[in-house]
Amino acid sequence: MRLDVVTLFPDWFDWFSSQRHVANALAAGHELRTLDLREHTPLSGGQVDDTPFGGGAGMVLRVDVMDAALRAFYEGADPVDLRHQRRVLALTPGGRLLDDRLVDELAQEPDITLLCGRYEGFDERIVEHFAGDAVSIGRYVLAGGELAAMVVCDAVMRKLPGALGHRESALEESFSSALEGQPEYPQYTRPAEYRGWKVPDVLLSGHHEEIRSWRRERSRERGGISG
Ligand code: ADE
């Protein structure tokens, strides 16, 4: 998979790329590239945003700046066509909420471009004409889309073959089909008793079938499914 992030803060992704499962995915041949909006702006002084028409606080990322940056990065291709060639997502608080289904969908894509907004976000024409989807990581507002882009990359990359070690298989994790889309069951480790708090007996019993069924029940309980 090739993941490209369009951002004003490409340095932030150096740290992110060094995290183990991301580094594993990169070592396995997946790519994470950043595109610095400020490097490609046609405006003087590195300007990338402007005050909103109609008034209001904050600054809005300009559509002409995004157009120029995407054209420069994708070798002159019109960004309007780009979203037909690769998945282009604009990160914005009001977008489609990221969930495991969307993550699974994205993990199947060969090429993804993530557009990060800043301050008051994007000129809406960026979302309308350059992005295929708007994606939100939650109904709250971050200072910019970078952390949201990392959340998307993190969730998607850990689904890629080779990203997780053997011991961290993503098969039976929260929201997986192995758990019928429910949250993961509670996990315990040594000591079996601490300050009087005991690990459920069944987990120490060695009865695999009982353990499986106990876990399935707890997982369904957490997901609000009764019976
Ligand atoms: N940019 C700012 N806040 C965001 C959010 N909650 N989700 C996605 N992008 C964002």
mmCIF file of C-alpha atoms and ligand atoms in Angstrom:
data_model
loop_
_atom_site.group_PDB
_atom_site.id
_atom_site.type_symbol
_atom_site.label_atom_id
_atom_site.label_comp_id
_atom_site.label_asym_id
_atom_site.label_seq_id
_atom_site.Cartn_x
_atom_site.Cartn_y
_atom_site.Cartn_z
ATOM 1 C CA MET A 1 0.000 0.000 0.000
ATOM 2 C CA ARG A 2 1.146 3.545 -0.687
ATOM 3 C CA LEU A 3 -0.095 6.138 1.800
ATOM 4 C CA ASP A 4 0.512 9.804 1.027
ATOM 5 C CA VAL A 5 -0.236 12.518 3.580
ATOM 6 C CA VAL A 6 -0.647 16.120 2.483
ATOM 7 C CA THR A 7 0.281 18.265 5.472
ATOM 8 C CA LEU A 8 1.813 21.463 6.782
ATOM 9 C CA PHE A 9 3.769 19.413 9.330
ATOM 10 C CA PRO A 10 5.602 16.610 7.520
ATOM 11 C CA ASP A 11 8.118 16.291 10.403
ATOM 12 C CA TRP A 12 5.422 14.948 12.688
ATOM 13 C CA PHE A 13 5.327 11.809 10.554
ATOM 14 C CA ASP A 14 9.039 11.029 11.144
ATOM 15 C CA TRP A 15 8.225 10.017 14.702
ATOM 16 C CA PHE A 16 5.124 8.169 13.560
ATOM 17 C CA SER A 17 7.057 6.216 10.923
ATOM 18 C CA SER A 18 9.483 4.988 13.555
ATOM 19 C CA GLN A 19 6.741 3.307 15.614
ATOM 20 C CA ARG A 20 7.160 -0.449 15.537
ATOM 21 C CA HIS A 21 4.152 -1.631 13.585
ATOM 22 C CA VAL A 22 4.458 1.262 11.131
ATOM 23 C CA ALA A 23 8.186 0.547 10.724
ATOM 24 C CA ASN A 24 7.320 -3.155 10.200
ATOM 25 C CA ALA A 25 4.793 -2.293 7.507
ATOM 26 C CA LEU A 26 7.323 -0.013 5.795
ATOM 27 C CA ALA A 27 9.997 -2.714 5.980
ATOM 28 C CA ALA A 28 7.510 -5.107 4.357
ATOM 29 C CA GLY A 29 7.333 -2.782 1.343
ATOM 30 C CA HIS A 30 4.422 -0.484 2.172
ATOM 31 C CA GLU A 31 5.067 3.235 1.783
ATOM 32 C CA LEU A 32 4.205 6.318 3.797
ATOM 33 C CA ARG A 33 5.114 9.583 2.116
ATOM 34 C CA THR A 34 4.426 13.168 3.118
ATOM 35 C CA LEU A 35 3.741 16.112 0.876
ATOM 36 C CA ASP A 36 4.533 19.524 2.364
ATOM 37 C CA LEU A 37 1.865 22.007 1.278
ATOM 38 C CA ARG A 38 4.104 24.961 1.992
ATOM 39 C CA GLU A 39 6.778 23.702 -0.391
ATOM 40 C CA HIS A 40 4.391 23.877 -3.312
ATOM 41 C CA THR A 41 2.321 26.958 -2.604
ATOM 42 C CA PRO A 42 2.171 29.402 -5.514
ATOM 43 C CA LEU A 43 1.600 32.251 -3.019
ATOM 44 C CA SER A 44 4.383 34.394 -1.636
ATOM 45 C CA GLY A 45 5.847 33.956 1.829
ATOM 46 C CA GLY A 46 4.716 30.337 2.060
ATOM 47 C CA GLN A 47 1.077 31.380 2.438
ATOM 48 C CA VAL A 48 -1.343 28.440 2.379
ATOM 49 C CA ASP A 49 -4.507 29.708 4.079
ATOM 50 C CA ASP A 50 -6.729 32.746 4.187
ATOM 51 C CA THR A 51 -9.566 34.354 6.138
ATOM 52 C CA PRO A 52 -13.038 32.884 5.550
ATOM 53 C CA PHE A 53 -15.434 34.644 3.188
ATOM 54 C CA GLY A 54 -18.441 35.850 5.135
ATOM 55 C CA GLY A 55 -16.282 36.549 8.178
ATOM 56 C CA GLY A 56 -15.513 34.522 11.242
ATOM 57 C CA ALA A 57 -12.516 33.442 13.219
ATOM 58 C CA GLY A 58 -9.543 31.452 12.012
ATOM 59 C CA MET A 59 -7.979 30.629 8.706
ATOM 60 C CA VAL A 60 -9.057 28.297 5.913
ATOM 61 C CA LEU A 61 -6.757 26.189 3.725
ATOM 62 C CA ARG A 62 -6.894 27.526 0.146
ATOM 63 C CA VAL A 63 -8.127 25.416 -2.767
ATOM 64 C CA ASP A 64 -5.530 26.825 -5.202
ATOM 65 C CA VAL A 65 -2.727 25.837 -2.812
ATOM 66 C CA MET A 66 -4.032 22.266 -2.497
ATOM 67 C CA ASP A 67 -4.471 22.096 -6.294
ATOM 68 C CA ALA A 68 -0.857 23.199 -6.899
ATOM 69 C CA ALA A 69 0.568 20.832 -4.287
ATOM 70 C CA LEU A 70 -1.303 17.783 -5.598
ATOM 71 C CA ARG A 71 -0.373 18.601 -9.200
ATOM 72 C CA ALA A 72 3.304 18.960 -8.288
ATOM 73 C CA PHE A 73 3.339 15.728 -6.332
ATOM 74 C CA TYR A 74 1.365 13.624 -8.801
ATOM 75 C CA GLU A 75 3.292 14.777 -11.849
ATOM 76 C CA GLY A 76 0.833 17.241 -13.295
ATOM 77 C CA ALA A 77 -2.317 15.131 -12.994
ATOM 78 C CA ASP A 78 -5.433 17.219 -12.381
ATOM 79 C CA PRO A 79 -6.427 16.546 -8.743
ATOM 80 C CA VAL A 80 -10.040 16.331 -9.899
ATOM 81 C CA ASP A 81 -9.088 13.071 -11.669
ATOM 82 C CA LEU A 82 -6.838 11.846 -8.893
ATOM 83 C CA ARG A 83 -9.702 10.561 -6.752
ATOM 84 C CA HIS A 84 -10.670 8.204 -9.564
ATOM 85 C CA GLN A 85 -7.155 6.707 -9.514
ATOM 86 C CA ARG A 86 -6.600 6.418 -5.771
ATOM 87 C CA ARG A 87 -8.608 6.824 -2.583
ATOM 88 C CA VAL A 88 -8.395 10.516 -1.587
ATOM 89 C CA LEU A 89 -9.696 11.326 1.901
ATOM 90 C CA ALA A 90 -10.107 14.773 3.445
ATOM 91 C CA LEU A 91 -9.789 14.662 7.233
ATOM 92 C CA THR A 92 -12.453 16.799 8.804
ATOM 93 C CA PRO A 93 -14.488 16.580 12.047
ATOM 94 C CA GLY A 94 -17.805 16.411 10.180
ATOM 95 C CA GLY A 95 -16.824 13.553 7.841
ATOM 96 C CA ARG A 96 -17.751 9.841 7.821
ATOM 97 C CA LEU A 97 -16.829 8.435 11.210
ATOM 98 C CA LEU A 98 -13.852 6.110 11.115
ATOM 99 C CA ASP A 99 -14.770 2.642 12.335
ATOM 100 C CA ASP A 100 -13.423 -0.861 11.856
ATOM 101 C CA ARG A 101 -15.475 -1.337 8.694
ATOM 102 C CA LEU A 102 -13.997 1.734 7.060
ATOM 103 C CA VAL A 103 -10.514 0.705 8.237
ATOM 104 C CA ASP A 104 -10.993 -2.733 6.629
ATOM 105 C CA GLU A 105 -12.192 -1.069 3.450
ATOM 106 C CA LEU A 106 -9.138 1.228 3.381
ATOM 107 C CA ALA A 107 -6.739 -1.629 4.141
ATOM 108 C CA GLN A 108 -7.764 -3.160 0.778
ATOM 109 C CA GLU A 109 -6.776 -0.036 -1.178
ATOM 110 C CA PRO A 110 -3.464 0.004 -3.033
ATOM 111 C CA ASP A 111 -3.131 3.813 -2.861
ATOM 112 C CA ILE A 112 -4.506 6.347 -0.399
ATOM 113 C CA THR A 113 -3.987 10.105 -0.098
ATOM 114 C CA LEU A 114 -4.920 11.839 3.151
ATOM 115 C CA LEU A 115 -5.508 15.591 3.096
ATOM 116 C CA CYS A 116 -4.915 17.368 6.416
ATOM 117 C CA GLY A 117 -6.646 20.662 7.099
ATOM 118 C CA ARG A 118 -5.538 23.262 9.602
ATOM 119 C CA TYR A 119 -7.237 25.717 11.917
ATOM 120 C CA GLU A 120 -10.781 26.208 10.595
ATOM 121 C CA GLY A 121 -10.209 23.455 8.044
ATOM 122 C CA PHE A 122 -10.443 23.346 4.264
ATOM 123 C CA ASP A 123 -12.053 25.512 1.663
ATOM 124 C CA GLU A 124 -15.061 23.272 0.965
ATOM 125 C CA ARG A 125 -14.101 23.035 -2.718
ATOM 126 C CA ILE A 126 -11.126 20.896 -1.695
ATOM 127 C CA VAL A 127 -13.467 18.364 -0.126
ATOM 128 C CA GLU A 128 -15.983 18.591 -2.975
ATOM 129 C CA HIS A 129 -13.641 18.375 -5.947
ATOM 130 C CA PHE A 130 -10.429 16.701 -4.831
ATOM 131 C CA ALA A 131 -11.513 14.211 -2.159
ATOM 132 C CA GLY A 132 -13.600 11.088 -2.670
ATOM 133 C CA ASP A 133 -14.637 11.040 0.992
ATOM 134 C CA ALA A 134 -14.436 13.189 4.101
ATOM 135 C CA VAL A 135 -13.391 11.218 7.172
ATOM 136 C CA SER A 136 -13.627 12.094 10.862
ATOM 137 C CA ILE A 137 -11.993 10.321 13.781
ATOM 138 C CA GLY A 138 -14.631 11.654 16.184
ATOM 139 C CA ARG A 139 -17.044 14.463 16.813
ATOM 140 C CA TYR A 140 -14.540 16.867 18.312
ATOM 141 C CA VAL A 141 -12.203 19.387 16.728
ATOM 142 C CA LEU A 142 -8.432 18.970 16.644
ATOM 143 C CA ALA A 143 -6.107 21.838 15.743
ATOM 144 C CA GLY A 144 -5.444 20.100 12.445
ATOM 145 C CA GLY A 145 -5.861 16.876 10.533
ATOM 146 C CA GLU A 146 -2.367 15.490 11.212
ATOM 147 C CA LEU A 147 -3.231 13.499 14.318
ATOM 148 C CA ALA A 148 -6.384 12.274 12.601
ATOM 149 C CA ALA A 149 -4.238 11.164 9.621
ATOM 150 C CA MET A 150 -1.966 9.266 12.008
ATOM 151 C CA VAL A 151 -4.976 7.557 13.552
ATOM 152 C CA VAL A 152 -6.148 6.468 10.106
ATOM 153 C CA CYS A 153 -2.647 5.315 9.081
ATOM 154 C CA ASP A 154 -2.159 3.496 12.388
ATOM 155 C CA ALA A 155 -5.470 1.656 12.192
ATOM 156 C CA VAL A 156 -5.005 0.781 8.507
ATOM 157 C CA MET A 157 -1.332 -0.199 8.670
ATOM 158 C CA ARG A 158 -1.772 -2.602 11.555
ATOM 159 C CA LYS A 159 -4.186 -4.535 9.328
ATOM 160 C CA LEU A 160 -1.532 -5.017 6.667
ATOM 161 C CA PRO A 161 0.208 -8.382 6.519
ATOM 162 C CA GLY A 162 3.538 -8.225 8.335
ATOM 163 C CA ALA A 163 2.751 -5.140 10.443
ATOM 164 C CA LEU A 164 2.036 -7.009 13.666
ATOM 165 C CA GLY A 165 4.241 -9.666 15.178
ATOM 166 C CA HIS A 166 2.960 -13.227 15.617
ATOM 167 C CA ARG A 167 1.975 -12.597 19.196
ATOM 168 C CA GLU A 168 -0.207 -9.632 18.316
ATOM 169 C CA SER A 169 -2.445 -11.215 15.730
ATOM 170 C CA ALA A 170 -5.243 -8.834 14.766
ATOM 171 C CA LEU A 171 -7.619 -11.765 14.223
ATOM 172 C CA GLU A 172 -9.494 -11.770 17.511
ATOM 173 C CA GLU A 173 -9.270 -8.118 18.356
ATOM 174 C CA SER A 174 -12.089 -5.694 19.042
ATOM 175 C CA PHE A 175 -14.686 -5.366 16.274
ATOM 176 C CA SER A 176 -13.191 -8.186 14.191
ATOM 177 C CA SER A 177 -15.524 -10.661 12.528
ATOM 178 C CA ALA A 178 -14.059 -13.354 14.802
ATOM 179 C CA LEU A 179 -15.780 -11.454 17.634
ATOM 180 C CA GLU A 180 -18.944 -10.798 15.611
ATOM 181 C CA GLY A 181 -17.995 -7.118 15.416
ATOM 182 C CA GLN A 182 -18.072 -6.739 19.212
ATOM 183 C CA PRO A 183 -15.432 -5.202 21.518
ATOM 184 C CA GLU A 184 -12.675 -7.484 22.749
ATOM 185 C CA TYR A 185 -13.173 -9.550 25.922
ATOM 186 C CA PRO A 186 -11.260 -8.590 29.086
ATOM 187 C CA GLN A 187 -7.675 -9.819 29.254
ATOM 188 C CA TYR A 188 -5.659 -10.711 32.366
ATOM 189 C CA THR A 189 -2.074 -11.689 33.085
ATOM 190 C CA ARG A 190 0.076 -12.609 36.114
ATOM 191 C CA PRO A 191 -0.302 -12.358 39.049
ATOM 192 C CA ALA A 192 -3.458 -14.469 39.209
ATOM 193 C CA GLU A 193 -4.407 -12.597 42.374
ATOM 194 C CA TYR A 194 -3.412 -9.054 43.315
ATOM 195 C CA ARG A 195 -4.664 -7.150 46.352
ATOM 196 C CA GLY A 196 -7.466 -9.693 46.546
ATOM 197 C CA TRP A 197 -8.518 -9.062 42.912
ATOM 198 C CA LYS A 198 -8.741 -12.477 41.296
ATOM 199 C CA VAL A 199 -8.518 -13.446 37.670
ATOM 200 C CA PRO A 200 -11.713 -15.322 36.673
ATOM 201 C CA ASP A 201 -11.246 -19.047 37.467
ATOM 202 C CA VAL A 202 -12.245 -20.160 33.989
ATOM 203 C CA LEU A 203 -9.154 -18.512 32.485
ATOM 204 C CA LEU A 204 -6.918 -20.597 34.741
ATOM 205 C CA SER A 205 -8.878 -23.797 34.119
ATOM 206 C CA GLY A 206 -7.166 -24.886 30.911
ATOM 207 C CA HIS A 207 -10.591 -25.740 29.378
ATOM 208 C CA HIS A 208 -10.251 -24.145 25.973
ATOM 209 C CA GLU A 209 -13.880 -24.528 24.975
ATOM 210 C CA GLU A 210 -15.096 -22.957 28.233
ATOM 211 C CA ILE A 211 -12.578 -20.138 27.874
ATOM 212 C CA ARG A 212 -13.735 -19.492 24.306
ATOM 213 C CA SER A 213 -17.352 -19.374 25.355
ATOM 214 C CA TRP A 214 -16.607 -17.172 28.421
ATOM 215 C CA ARG A 215 -14.744 -14.740 26.173
ATOM 216 C CA ARG A 216 -17.503 -14.691 23.591
ATOM 217 C CA GLU A 217 -20.065 -13.903 26.303
ATOM 218 C CA ARG A 218 -17.966 -11.087 27.804
ATOM 219 C CA SER A 219 -17.375 -9.633 24.371
ATOM 220 C CA ARG A 220 -21.094 -9.680 23.575
ATOM 221 C CA GLU A 221 -21.847 -8.165 26.988
ATOM 222 C CA ARG A 222 -19.443 -5.307 26.315
ATOM 223 C CA GLY A 223 -21.066 -4.738 22.972
ATOM 224 C CA GLY A 224 -24.472 -4.486 24.647
ATOM 225 C CA ILE A 225 -25.743 -7.798 23.272
ATOM 226 C CA SER A 226 -27.629 -9.814 25.863
ATOM 227 C CA GLY A 227 -28.167 -13.570 25.960
HETATM 228 N N1 ADE B 1 -9.445 17.648 11.836
HETATM 229 C C1 ADE B 1 -9.730 18.309 12.972
HETATM 230 N N2 ADE B 1 -10.487 17.582 13.779
HETATM 231 C C2 ADE B 1 -10.683 16.382 13.163
HETATM 232 C C3 ADE B 1 -11.390 15.191 13.485
HETATM 233 N N3 ADE B 1 -12.052 15.065 14.635
HETATM 234 N N4 ADE B 1 -11.380 14.189 12.592
HETATM 235 C C4 ADE B 1 -10.721 14.307 11.426
HETATM 236 N N5 ADE B 1 -10.039 15.409 11.059
HETATM 237 C C5 ADE B 1 -10.012 16.437 11.916
#
